[in-house]
């Protein structure tokens, strides 16, 4: 059994018969060919979490969550995602033959829900859920009670809700630790902070198990429009900041609630890491760079870590000799609206005949050579 | 260096400095949890080629093609795909910093071209290219001449055009051979036949290198509406059949030209394999099964191998004790139109309040328990 179970000794106990895998984990670690050298970084790497089975690192969470359900004989999965967690849970529920029922934030984009329903999940949108705090509370309370009645638990990808399933995500750190004996500086995007905390805890757990292991630094990156963690972290505070209204357009990182924020600040600090805020425009620029300069197509949130590296460089707070790893968290196909913006139209033409094609190609080649 | 280069000893020589990888290959081999047992097959496996970097096995082709270009100092990539080959070449060209210019079949769906342009490729559609044989010939001839002038070659994923790059695809067989010491029966979908031939040749090459290796059987599966290979193969003929008009709706397998067909028939036969034709409806059914019963989301062509297994079972020509491997060739996100058909609407609702959500969930759970 592969997937996250390669590291079963470092994970919550699950019997062999209950361990589920759809091939999550063991994602490629690709060395930058263009962006790194362009930034003066000889050792810039991308950890391609977008190549997990449903297109994001959340598959590591879902693999652990559903394995525990299978072990415990749970009969139904209740959850509240409107994004990548939902798609991951839907897929692993399909494989486990469990019904997957998701309470969806009012106004969530149909495209994201479609991926969940492809796997057979039910996506139930509730008026004002995720918009009105009162309705959100009511729904969460009702779901909690219903989950208890049904002998299950509500799945949300944060330590404050599902600590054991989150340990599945810690395998990202184990894979990076195995690849970089010499230690690395890892840049991680944060919404609620669960992923960053998982990576930091993963390195700590790894070090407990491998005494000679070198130290890894974990940096947290957030869009400035939803700065619940990074300013507090960078300025030496202990507590995260509540944001009344998330103002970033980066989908998946708009969580204004302080979920794992407190622990994230402490864990990043223990690792020697800090926080970096980035502008949405720089994130989109990095997303476009990754596709056109490295051949890596990720969703906007997947480019946030790279934007953080640029920010760290601008601030002069990056040691260029140590390996630097950016977590690329989700696949570009998750957000086809952005993809249509990125798809350059300059090399897009309908030509009347073979002669027209020839002229156009020669034009393109000449233009390229002139650059 | 990982990716296809794990098997560099079995591949055309490329210097270390020129070897490219975006994390292609080493795709998961997942054991069926539901469909296999439901069909009475204890050892049914899915090889998830859809989890390659651009979502299809063509990344193995592109990795080899572009590595050779880098080695040879080629300055531009010309190609003629309108599907997965194009996306793969576009991504590896971006990583190699080579311009990628694609002559596109008239009428190819915009969605497929968008993925190529995200990576910065030029997609040039030519009136009647791929429709009129005269125009198609003209374009191909012109491209060939232009390629010669530019000291490059036109990239098409078939042995009859690009035999060395196709050797990159043979790594699929090496990975399966390593996983199944005891030998396996491998079901492979075919359009022009390049993939099937690569898998069959890969096993032969593996056996030359590993004398004690067991024998692997390669079966070829095609939609009945484009039966260039499978009937000829199954009925003992040597030559493939030209199809005047492809009548299958399975995108990617509509190639009516007999590209690698002759060699495919010989190679499958040498392996002890045969051909299976499948109906489009059964392919879609299998695609839906894979998503909803196994948590595997593939494009229609990716479900053709499983449809072939069902056909083989119906014909009584399958040894159920030996491992059976279906190649899942491309990701579901490649064809979002089909995805919207697959996304069940039965569990999709907009509810007025928390009480409505509760009632709906209880209804769903009750219905599920009654089944």
XYZ file of C-alpha atoms in Angstrom:
742
model
C 0.000 0.000 0.000
C 1.465 3.304 -1.128
C 0.096 6.822 -0.785
C 0.270 8.432 2.648
C 0.598 4.957 4.214
C 4.284 4.815 3.351
C 4.567 6.791 6.589
C 2.061 4.741 8.613
C 4.403 4.688 11.603
C 4.088 8.456 11.858
C 0.299 8.485 11.376
C -2.705 7.715 13.615
C -3.184 3.976 13.751
C -5.380 2.497 11.037
C -5.585 -1.242 10.407
C -4.249 -2.451 7.111
C -7.707 -3.517 5.853
C -9.072 0.013 6.388
C -6.242 1.986 4.781
C -7.468 3.812 1.690
C -5.381 5.249 -1.101
C -6.199 6.676 -4.511
C -2.549 7.397 -5.194
C -2.302 10.590 -3.129
C 1.120 11.793 -2.008
C 4.620 11.155 -3.351
C 4.084 14.241 -5.445
C 6.944 15.421 -7.675
C 9.524 17.861 -6.405
C 10.639 19.721 -9.525
C 13.614 22.036 -9.685
C 12.920 25.429 -11.207
C 14.509 25.851 -14.629
C 13.718 29.521 -15.257
C 12.155 31.431 -12.352
C 14.792 30.374 -9.813
C 17.750 31.429 -11.968
C 15.890 34.623 -12.948
C 15.537 35.483 -9.243
C 19.135 34.536 -8.489
C 18.065 31.381 -6.657
C 20.017 28.274 -7.638
C 17.939 25.935 -5.507
C 14.287 26.770 -6.010
C 11.932 23.771 -6.026
C 8.220 23.255 -6.598
C 6.363 20.553 -4.685
C 3.511 19.625 -7.029
C 0.573 18.957 -4.716
C -1.663 19.844 -7.675
C -0.899 16.365 -9.066
C -2.785 14.572 -6.296
C -5.779 12.474 -7.480
C -8.440 15.191 -7.215
C -5.987 18.007 -7.933
C -5.016 19.251 -4.460
C -3.190 18.363 -1.241
C -6.573 17.828 0.431
C -6.448 14.249 -0.848
C -3.988 13.495 1.959
C -6.605 14.739 4.428
C -9.428 12.782 2.786
C -7.376 9.564 2.612
C -6.846 9.702 6.370
C -10.418 10.831 7.154
C -12.079 8.075 5.137
C -9.669 5.382 6.321
C -10.640 6.186 9.889
C -14.315 6.090 8.898
C -13.845 2.652 7.318
C -11.995 1.420 10.403
C -14.725 2.719 12.732
C -17.581 1.472 10.558
C -18.971 4.983 10.039
C -21.828 4.997 7.529
C -22.010 8.574 6.217
C -19.740 11.566 5.662
C -20.982 15.069 6.495
C -18.863 18.071 5.560
C -18.983 21.805 4.839
C -16.543 22.574 2.052
C -17.220 24.482 -1.094
C -13.816 23.854 -2.621
C -10.936 21.420 -2.741
C -11.727 19.602 0.528
C -15.158 18.795 -0.866
C -13.789 17.303 -4.076
C -11.266 15.231 -2.117
C -13.841 13.923 0.364
C -16.266 13.163 -2.487
C -13.688 11.021 -4.287
C -12.575 9.042 -1.238
C -16.213 8.601 -0.147
C -16.946 7.145 -3.593
C -14.053 4.720 -3.186
C -15.209 3.822 0.341
C -18.837 3.507 -0.850
C -20.023 6.011 1.742
C -22.612 8.696 1.003
C -21.020 12.148 1.071
C -23.265 15.064 1.976
C -21.893 18.583 1.844
C -23.423 21.779 3.232
C -22.337 24.437 0.764
C -21.653 28.096 1.320
C -24.310 30.240 -0.329
C -23.007 31.500 -3.667
C -20.165 28.986 -4.097
C -19.262 28.663 -7.796
C -21.073 25.877 -9.649
C -17.802 24.685 -11.217
C -16.324 23.683 -7.879
C -19.524 21.838 -6.903
C -19.609 20.006 -10.198
C -16.384 18.164 -9.423
C -17.910 16.941 -6.145
C -21.102 15.733 -7.829
C -19.120 13.912 -10.525
C -18.033 11.605 -7.684
C -21.663 11.294 -6.561
C -21.592 13.666 -3.573
C -24.668 15.676 -2.597
C -24.042 19.431 -2.577
C -26.704 21.241 -0.583
C -26.564 25.006 -0.620
C -28.204 26.810 2.289
C -29.431 30.392 2.059
C -26.959 32.750 3.805
C -24.734 29.896 5.061
C -21.202 31.278 5.215
C -22.570 34.817 4.824
C -24.670 35.427 7.901
C -22.869 34.465 11.145
C -26.230 33.514 12.728
C -27.173 31.132 9.899
C -23.654 29.727 9.804
C -23.799 28.983 13.532
C -27.225 27.362 13.224
C -26.093 25.136 10.372
C -22.878 24.118 12.138
C -24.734 23.310 15.362
C -27.367 21.282 13.514
C -24.680 19.398 11.551
C -22.807 18.616 14.755
C -25.957 17.173 16.366
C -26.912 15.226 13.274
C -23.372 13.848 13.028
C -23.612 12.637 16.616
C -26.954 10.927 15.940
C -25.452 9.251 12.864
C -22.267 8.250 14.726
C -20.063 10.273 12.409
C -18.283 13.624 12.617
C -18.351 16.744 10.450
C -15.251 16.888 8.240
C -13.471 20.249 7.997
C -9.798 20.438 7.049
C -8.419 22.202 10.140
C -6.741 20.899 13.276
C -9.332 22.632 15.446
C -12.007 20.388 13.909
C -10.317 17.211 12.603
C -6.829 16.842 14.105
C -6.324 13.197 13.138
C -7.274 13.601 9.479
C -4.956 16.631 9.346
C -2.086 14.322 10.266
C -2.481 12.892 6.774
C -1.356 16.283 5.459
C 1.822 16.120 7.571
C 3.147 13.546 5.069
C 4.060 16.521 2.826
C 6.773 17.394 5.371
C 7.977 13.777 5.567
C 8.452 13.699 1.790
C 10.333 17.016 1.779
C 12.486 15.924 4.733
C 13.460 12.765 2.851
C 14.388 14.769 -0.240
C 16.465 17.434 1.550
C 18.882 16.006 4.079
C 20.466 19.423 4.366
C 17.238 21.152 5.449
C 15.089 23.508 3.380
C 13.101 26.730 3.610
C 9.502 25.858 2.834
C 6.956 28.479 1.725
C 3.348 27.521 2.442
C 0.135 29.394 1.525
C -2.440 29.869 4.292
C -6.176 30.462 4.524
C -7.249 29.095 7.903
C -3.657 27.959 8.434
C -4.192 24.178 8.584
C -1.742 23.369 5.794
C 1.036 25.526 7.234
C 0.542 23.973 10.658
C 0.567 20.475 9.163
C 3.882 21.126 7.406
C 5.487 22.625 10.533
C 4.209 19.816 12.780
C 5.281 17.270 10.213
C 8.895 18.460 10.360
C 8.804 18.404 14.169
C 7.407 14.876 14.177
C 10.048 13.812 11.639
C 12.806 15.191 13.814
C 11.514 13.287 16.867
C 11.802 10.100 14.823
C 15.078 10.951 13.051
C 17.450 12.474 15.566
C 20.103 13.463 13.056
C 17.597 15.144 10.712
C 18.438 18.743 9.846
C 16.197 21.663 10.611
C 13.535 22.895 8.159
C 12.208 26.448 8.202
C 8.478 26.980 7.529
C 7.295 30.348 6.193
C 3.613 31.250 6.005
C 2.287 33.258 3.034
C -1.130 34.952 2.840
C -2.824 37.395 0.494
C -2.737 40.837 2.111
C -6.522 40.997 1.769
C -6.912 38.200 4.313
C -4.019 38.773 6.679
C -5.138 36.763 9.703
C -1.715 35.260 10.413
C 1.265 36.700 8.579
C 1.522 40.246 9.979
C 1.084 38.964 13.505
C 3.734 36.326 12.865
C 6.168 38.774 11.250
C 5.739 41.431 13.921
C 6.359 39.121 16.858
C 2.777 38.892 18.159
C 1.339 35.703 19.591
C -2.274 36.030 18.479
C -3.745 35.951 14.993
C -5.918 38.792 13.737
C -9.618 38.418 12.975
C -10.461 39.922 9.593
C -14.009 41.339 9.394
C -14.193 40.906 5.626
C -11.755 38.951 3.514
C -10.778 41.177 0.605
C -8.590 38.847 -1.411
C -9.932 37.306 -4.616
C -7.701 34.242 -4.274
C -10.178 31.365 -3.960
C -9.483 28.967 -1.103
C -7.574 31.536 0.948
C -10.523 33.755 1.795
C -11.231 32.125 5.191
C -11.645 35.100 7.542
C -12.053 32.854 10.609
C -8.989 32.299 12.713
C -8.976 28.503 12.666
C -5.477 27.142 13.317
C -3.916 30.615 13.422
C -2.688 30.601 17.014
C -0.808 27.313 16.631
C 0.502 28.330 13.183
C 2.183 31.429 14.580
C 3.889 29.429 17.324
C 4.925 26.571 15.041
C 6.371 28.747 12.257
C 8.272 30.759 14.859
C 9.718 27.600 16.453
C 10.933 26.560 12.983
C 12.672 29.900 12.486
C 10.140 30.939 9.861
C 8.092 34.096 9.502
C 5.090 35.446 7.590
C 4.798 37.185 4.224
C 1.819 39.053 2.821
C 1.365 39.193 -0.954
C -0.848 41.168 -3.320
C -3.397 39.360 -5.486
C -1.841 40.873 -8.643
C 1.528 39.357 -7.787
C -0.101 35.994 -7.170
C -1.701 36.024 -10.635
C 1.607 37.082 -12.161
C 3.290 34.123 -10.451
C 0.532 31.778 -11.630
C 1.127 32.932 -15.204
C 4.916 32.623 -14.813
C 4.600 29.080 -13.495
C 2.563 28.016 -16.527
C 4.497 29.864 -19.218
C 8.046 29.656 -17.798
C 8.018 26.313 -15.957
C 5.154 24.336 -17.560
C 3.327 24.109 -14.211
C -0.393 24.890 -14.312
C -1.814 25.634 -10.864
C -4.784 27.472 -9.428
C -4.149 30.991 -8.070
C -3.759 29.755 -4.463
C -1.080 27.377 -5.780
C 1.063 30.353 -6.830
C 0.884 32.162 -3.475
C 4.011 30.466 -2.080
C 6.085 31.677 -5.042
C 4.741 35.199 -4.551
C 5.942 34.836 -0.953
C 9.443 33.912 -2.127
C 9.560 37.066 -4.232
C 8.386 39.107 -1.259
C 11.042 37.540 0.981
C 13.688 38.312 -1.633
C 12.520 41.921 -1.880
C 12.790 42.196 1.905
C 16.266 40.684 1.810
C 15.252 37.940 4.240
C 16.108 34.867 2.205
C 19.235 32.740 2.400
C 19.745 31.884 -1.290
C 22.153 28.980 -0.752
C 19.701 26.754 1.167
C 17.064 24.884 -0.881
C 13.773 26.771 -1.134
C 10.550 24.823 -1.644
C 7.222 26.320 -2.795
C 4.106 24.253 -2.167
C 1.958 24.270 -5.316
C -1.310 23.368 -3.632
C -3.974 22.963 -6.327
C -4.310 22.286 -10.060
C -5.128 24.960 -12.615
C -8.144 23.025 -13.869
C -9.855 23.882 -10.561
C -10.402 27.431 -11.836
C -11.063 27.417 -15.557
C -12.259 31.012 -15.480
C -8.733 32.129 -14.568
C -7.383 29.717 -17.166
C -9.307 31.495 -19.904
C -7.711 34.781 -18.782
C -4.253 33.156 -18.812
C -4.694 31.537 -22.221
C -2.832 34.003 -24.368
C -4.794 35.003 -27.437
C -1.774 36.409 -29.270
C -0.917 33.014 -30.757
C -4.505 32.138 -31.597
C -5.683 32.429 -35.180
C -8.019 30.939 -37.782
C -6.186 30.788 -41.082
C -7.615 30.413 -44.564
C -5.047 28.005 -45.941
C -1.637 26.411 -45.713
C 0.106 29.536 -47.055
C -1.476 31.645 -44.333
C -0.328 29.139 -41.718
C 3.216 29.244 -43.061
C 3.370 33.031 -42.936
C 1.983 33.111 -39.416
C 4.478 30.509 -38.177
C 7.424 32.344 -39.742
C 6.189 35.574 -38.137
C 6.029 33.890 -34.727
C 9.505 32.393 -35.052
C 11.002 35.694 -36.213
C 9.368 37.575 -33.350
C 10.701 35.035 -30.863
C 14.236 35.265 -32.251
C 14.190 39.060 -32.044
C 13.486 39.014 -28.310
C 16.345 13.046 -11.727
C 13.045 11.178 -11.543
C 10.207 10.925 -14.056
C 10.791 8.730 -17.098
C 14.568 8.994 -16.531
C 14.425 6.361 -13.825
C 14.600 4.046 -16.833
C 17.258 5.952 -18.770
C 19.111 2.727 -19.562
C 16.103 1.564 -21.576
C 15.581 4.906 -23.343
C 17.266 6.707 -26.257
C 20.416 8.353 -25.012
C 20.009 11.865 -23.651
C 22.754 13.597 -21.700
C 22.027 14.354 -18.088
C 21.999 18.131 -18.634
C 19.279 17.826 -21.293
C 16.919 15.478 -19.439
C 13.619 17.197 -18.700
C 11.005 16.171 -16.185
C 7.890 17.827 -14.820
C 7.145 14.839 -12.618
C 5.641 12.608 -15.341
C 5.471 8.870 -14.769
C 5.482 6.751 -11.609
C 1.726 7.024 -11.746
C -0.303 5.209 -9.080
C -1.480 1.651 -9.611
C -4.677 1.443 -7.582
C -6.510 -1.794 -6.808
C -10.223 -1.726 -7.593
C -12.364 -1.711 -4.453
C -15.803 -2.072 -6.047
C -15.878 -2.696 -9.795
C -13.434 -5.630 -9.683
C -15.305 -7.519 -6.969
C -18.622 -6.667 -8.690
C -17.311 -8.281 -11.900
C -15.882 -11.280 -10.038
C -12.303 -10.053 -10.556
C -10.156 -10.177 -7.438
C -7.155 -8.549 -9.098
C -8.358 -5.587 -11.109
C -6.030 -2.567 -11.114
C -6.143 0.937 -12.529
C -2.960 2.601 -13.756
C -3.657 6.314 -13.256
C -2.003 7.990 -16.236
C -4.519 10.816 -15.748
C -2.353 12.000 -12.830
C 0.559 12.997 -15.070
C 1.459 16.735 -14.983
C -0.819 17.866 -17.811
C -3.396 15.153 -17.164
C -2.455 12.424 -19.639
C 0.178 9.810 -20.529
C 1.330 12.095 -23.370
C 3.612 13.799 -20.838
C 5.943 10.802 -21.157
C 6.111 11.471 -24.904
C 6.666 15.206 -24.443
C 9.362 14.701 -21.790
C 11.350 12.600 -24.239
C 10.626 14.826 -27.262
C 11.699 18.038 -25.555
C 14.743 16.462 -23.891
C 15.986 15.451 -27.321
C 15.285 18.960 -28.609
C 17.308 20.455 -25.742
C 20.145 18.012 -26.385
C 20.167 18.824 -30.105
C 19.851 22.582 -29.601
C 16.551 22.724 -31.516
C 14.970 26.188 -31.316
C 11.268 25.645 -32.031
C 8.611 22.950 -31.675
C 6.074 22.397 -34.456
C 3.201 19.978 -33.919
C -0.298 19.081 -35.074
C -2.322 17.994 -32.071
C -5.693 19.230 -31.050
C -5.805 17.304 -27.807
C -3.663 15.821 -25.074
C -0.410 15.717 -27.050
C -0.722 19.441 -27.611
C -1.171 20.216 -23.930
C 1.791 18.005 -23.017
C 4.088 19.531 -25.653
C 2.994 23.039 -24.644
C 3.931 22.421 -20.989
C 7.344 20.874 -21.707
C 8.083 23.580 -24.303
C 7.347 26.195 -21.626
C 9.763 24.449 -19.254
C 12.390 24.206 -22.031
C 11.771 27.838 -23.052
C 11.038 26.823 -26.631
C 8.244 28.367 -28.697
C 5.504 25.794 -29.356
C 3.427 26.241 -32.501
C 0.515 23.916 -33.174
C -1.473 23.475 -36.393
C -4.961 22.691 -35.155
C -7.662 20.587 -36.749
C -10.522 22.750 -37.987
C -13.336 22.691 -35.433
C -11.306 21.398 -32.473
C -13.012 22.357 -29.202
C -11.842 25.656 -27.691
C -11.518 24.057 -24.238
C -8.739 21.739 -25.379
C -6.879 24.609 -27.051
C -7.184 26.758 -23.945
C -5.020 24.383 -21.924
C -2.279 24.669 -24.584
C -2.411 28.463 -24.606
C -2.256 28.620 -20.796
C 1.303 27.298 -21.250
C 1.950 29.916 -23.912
C 1.645 27.750 -27.028
C 0.311 29.170 -30.293
C -2.760 27.327 -31.578
C -3.339 28.024 -35.251
C -6.490 26.592 -36.771
C -6.461 26.051 -40.523
C -9.648 25.906 -42.583
C -10.486 22.274 -43.461
C -7.268 20.899 -41.912
C -8.094 17.405 -40.666
C -11.346 17.443 -42.654
C -10.279 17.642 -46.266
C -7.561 15.108 -47.186
C -6.134 17.550 -49.763
C -5.774 20.393 -47.241
C -4.429 17.992 -44.617
C -1.753 16.773 -47.038
C -0.802 20.323 -47.999
C -0.465 21.409 -44.390
C 1.571 18.339 -43.441
C 3.912 18.784 -46.407
C 4.394 22.482 -45.669
C 5.040 21.760 -41.981
C 7.592 19.098 -42.890
C 9.489 21.523 -45.154
C 9.320 24.328 -42.632
C 10.559 21.990 -39.911
C 13.534 21.052 -42.064
C 14.361 24.717 -42.687
C 14.162 25.394 -38.954
C 16.227 22.300 -38.091
C 13.399 20.764 -36.099
C 10.839 18.009 -36.712
C 7.036 17.913 -36.544
C 5.903 16.249 -33.326
C 3.084 13.704 -33.619
C 2.619 10.991 -31.002
C 2.949 7.900 -33.205
C 5.876 5.591 -33.936
C 5.485 6.198 -37.667
C 6.329 9.879 -37.070
C 8.341 10.143 -33.834
C 9.696 6.729 -32.828
C 12.213 8.001 -30.287
C 9.817 10.244 -28.375
C 7.363 7.296 -28.317
C 9.960 5.330 -26.384
C 9.202 7.675 -23.495
C 5.724 6.119 -23.404
C 7.220 2.628 -23.068
C 8.057 3.511 -19.447
C 4.400 2.676 -18.639
C 5.250 -0.975 -19.326
C 8.433 -0.794 -17.233
C 6.446 0.468 -14.249
C 3.803 -2.254 -14.637
C 6.481 -4.933 -15.078
C 8.130 -3.843 -11.837
C 4.802 -3.958 -9.991
C 3.709 -7.380 -11.267
C 6.447 -9.991 -11.107
C 3.863 -12.622 -11.917
C 2.838 -11.011 -15.213
C -0.410 -9.185 -15.947
C -3.076 -8.735 -18.605
C -3.009 -5.109 -19.662
C -5.949 -3.436 -21.415
C -4.988 -0.409 -23.513
C -7.236 2.007 -25.443
C -6.277 2.774 -29.050
C -6.878 5.561 -31.542
C -3.934 5.480 -33.952
C -2.469 2.681 -31.845
C 0.711 4.365 -30.607
C 0.004 3.826 -26.908
C -0.812 0.130 -27.339
C 2.321 -0.388 -29.374
C 4.414 1.461 -26.774
C 3.112 -0.766 -23.988
C 3.684 -3.970 -25.975
C 7.174 -2.903 -27.078
C 7.948 -1.786 -23.541
C 7.256 -5.267 -22.178
C 9.408 -6.824 -24.913
C 12.256 -4.448 -24.161
C 11.906 -5.151 -20.446
C 12.126 -8.872 -21.063
C 15.315 -8.479 -23.115
C 16.848 -6.711 -20.128
C 15.373 -8.942 -17.432
C 15.620 -12.542 -18.574
C 13.593 -14.015 -15.752
C 10.754 -11.487 -16.183
C 7.327 -13.051 -16.645
C 5.191 -12.566 -19.680
C 2.646 -9.725 -19.951
C -0.367 -9.881 -22.250
C -1.403 -6.686 -24.061
C -5.013 -6.312 -25.227
C -6.089 -3.481 -27.517
C -9.494 -1.798 -26.996
C -11.223 0.525 -29.482
C -14.640 2.116 -29.800
C -16.606 0.132 -32.398
C -17.166 3.362 -34.327
C -13.446 3.557 -35.132
C -12.442 -0.071 -35.471
C -9.172 0.253 -37.368
C -7.318 -2.362 -35.330
C -9.344 -4.547 -32.988
C -11.507 -6.618 -35.387
C -8.514 -7.318 -37.583
C -6.509 -8.326 -34.531
C -9.267 -10.513 -33.085
C -10.039 -12.241 -36.376
C -6.464 -13.230 -37.154
C -5.780 -10.739 -39.933
C -2.432 -9.042 -40.380
C -3.551 -5.676 -41.721
C -5.487 -2.895 -40.024
C -8.683 -1.557 -41.541
C -9.033 1.949 -42.919
C -12.205 3.602 -41.613
C -13.695 6.133 -44.035
C -15.411 8.085 -41.259
C -14.813 7.657 -37.571
C -18.220 7.314 -35.915
C -17.263 7.213 -32.259
C -17.833 10.252 -30.071
C -14.962 9.320 -27.733
C -12.563 12.245 -28.081
C -8.938 11.289 -28.701
C -9.823 7.886 -30.209
C -11.382 9.204 -33.412
C -8.188 8.903 -35.508
C -9.383 7.183 -38.703
C -5.844 6.972 -40.133
C -4.039 3.714 -39.678
C -0.921 5.073 -38.025
C 0.803 2.349 -35.971
C -1.945 -0.209 -36.680
C 0.140 -2.785 -38.548
C 2.766 -3.035 -35.825
C 0.111 -2.969 -33.095
C -1.589 -6.063 -34.493
C 1.685 -7.965 -34.634
C 2.873 -6.840 -31.217
C -0.391 -7.592 -29.359
C -0.514 -11.008 -31.022
C 3.079 -11.788 -30.003
C 2.118 -10.933 -26.406
C -0.830 -13.334 -26.533
C -3.298 -10.450 -26.522
C -6.244 -9.718 -28.752
C -8.616 -6.862 -29.659
C -11.932 -5.770 -28.165
C -14.461 -3.344 -29.615
C -16.682 -1.398 -27.253
C -19.763 0.787 -27.630
C -19.619 4.476 -26.712
C -22.523 4.015 -24.259
C -20.575 1.376 -22.357
C -17.549 3.644 -22.239
C -19.600 6.458 -20.672
C -21.103 4.004 -18.220
C -17.602 2.909 -17.212
C -16.475 6.532 -16.884
C -19.373 7.167 -14.516
C -18.664 3.959 -12.566
C -15.022 4.888 -12.139
C -15.948 8.276 -10.656
C -18.850 7.174 -8.466
C -17.668 3.695 -7.412
C -13.881 4.095 -7.290
C -13.308 7.842 -6.883
C -11.376 7.993 -10.179
C -12.314 10.861 -12.513
C -11.099 10.286 -16.072
C -12.017 11.506 -19.529
C -14.153 9.150 -21.662
C -11.102 7.706 -23.473
C -9.692 6.872 -20.041
C -12.609 4.502 -19.391
C -12.268 2.564 -22.664
C -9.895 -0.041 -21.187
C -12.414 -0.909 -18.458
C -15.150 -1.231 -21.078
C -12.777 -3.652 -22.818
C -12.442 -5.740 -19.652
C -16.222 -6.035 -19.451
C -16.346 -7.064 -23.091
C -13.639 -9.676 -22.543
C -15.553 -11.030 -19.551
C -18.758 -11.221 -21.582
C -16.883 -13.174 -24.251
C -15.456 -15.503 -21.599
C -11.905 -14.747 -22.710
C -10.430 -13.486 -19.462
C -8.354 -15.431 -16.947
C -9.655 -13.965 -13.671
C -6.806 -15.177 -11.468
C -4.057 -13.191 -13.235
C -3.788 -9.457 -12.422
C -5.697 -7.255 -14.861
C -4.563 -3.684 -15.453
C -6.646 -0.956 -17.124
C -4.781 2.100 -18.385
C -6.663 5.237 -17.341
C -5.184 7.522 -19.965
C -6.504 11.055 -19.338
C -8.025 13.186 -16.583
C -11.719 14.021 -16.357
C -10.986 17.749 -16.298
C -9.975 17.448 -19.965
C -13.660 17.199 -20.908
C -15.747 19.376 -18.598
C -18.767 19.079 -20.882
C -18.998 15.363 -20.064
C -18.339 16.201 -16.421
C -21.445 18.363 -16.311
C -23.450 15.407 -17.650
C -21.922 13.109 -15.023
C -22.481 15.511 -12.126
C -25.614 14.023 -10.611
C -28.269 16.627 -9.975
C -30.258 14.417 -7.595
C -28.214 15.538 -4.586
C -28.166 19.192 -5.601
C -30.480 21.608 -3.831
C -30.839 25.177 -2.629
C -32.424 25.137 0.809
C -34.137 27.967 2.655
C -32.760 27.293 6.101
C -31.080 24.916 8.506
C -34.292 22.945 9.085
C -34.635 22.339 5.349
C -31.030 21.142 5.202
C -31.618 18.749 8.087
C -34.698 17.224 6.450
C -32.901 16.825 3.131
C -29.890 15.139 4.737
C -32.088 12.709 6.707
C -33.959 11.915 3.491
C -30.678 11.165 1.682
C -29.386 8.950 4.507
C -32.688 7.042 4.746
C -32.772 6.498 0.982
C -29.193 5.219 1.041
C -29.910 2.800 3.897
C -32.956 1.391 2.080
C -30.895 0.394 -0.952
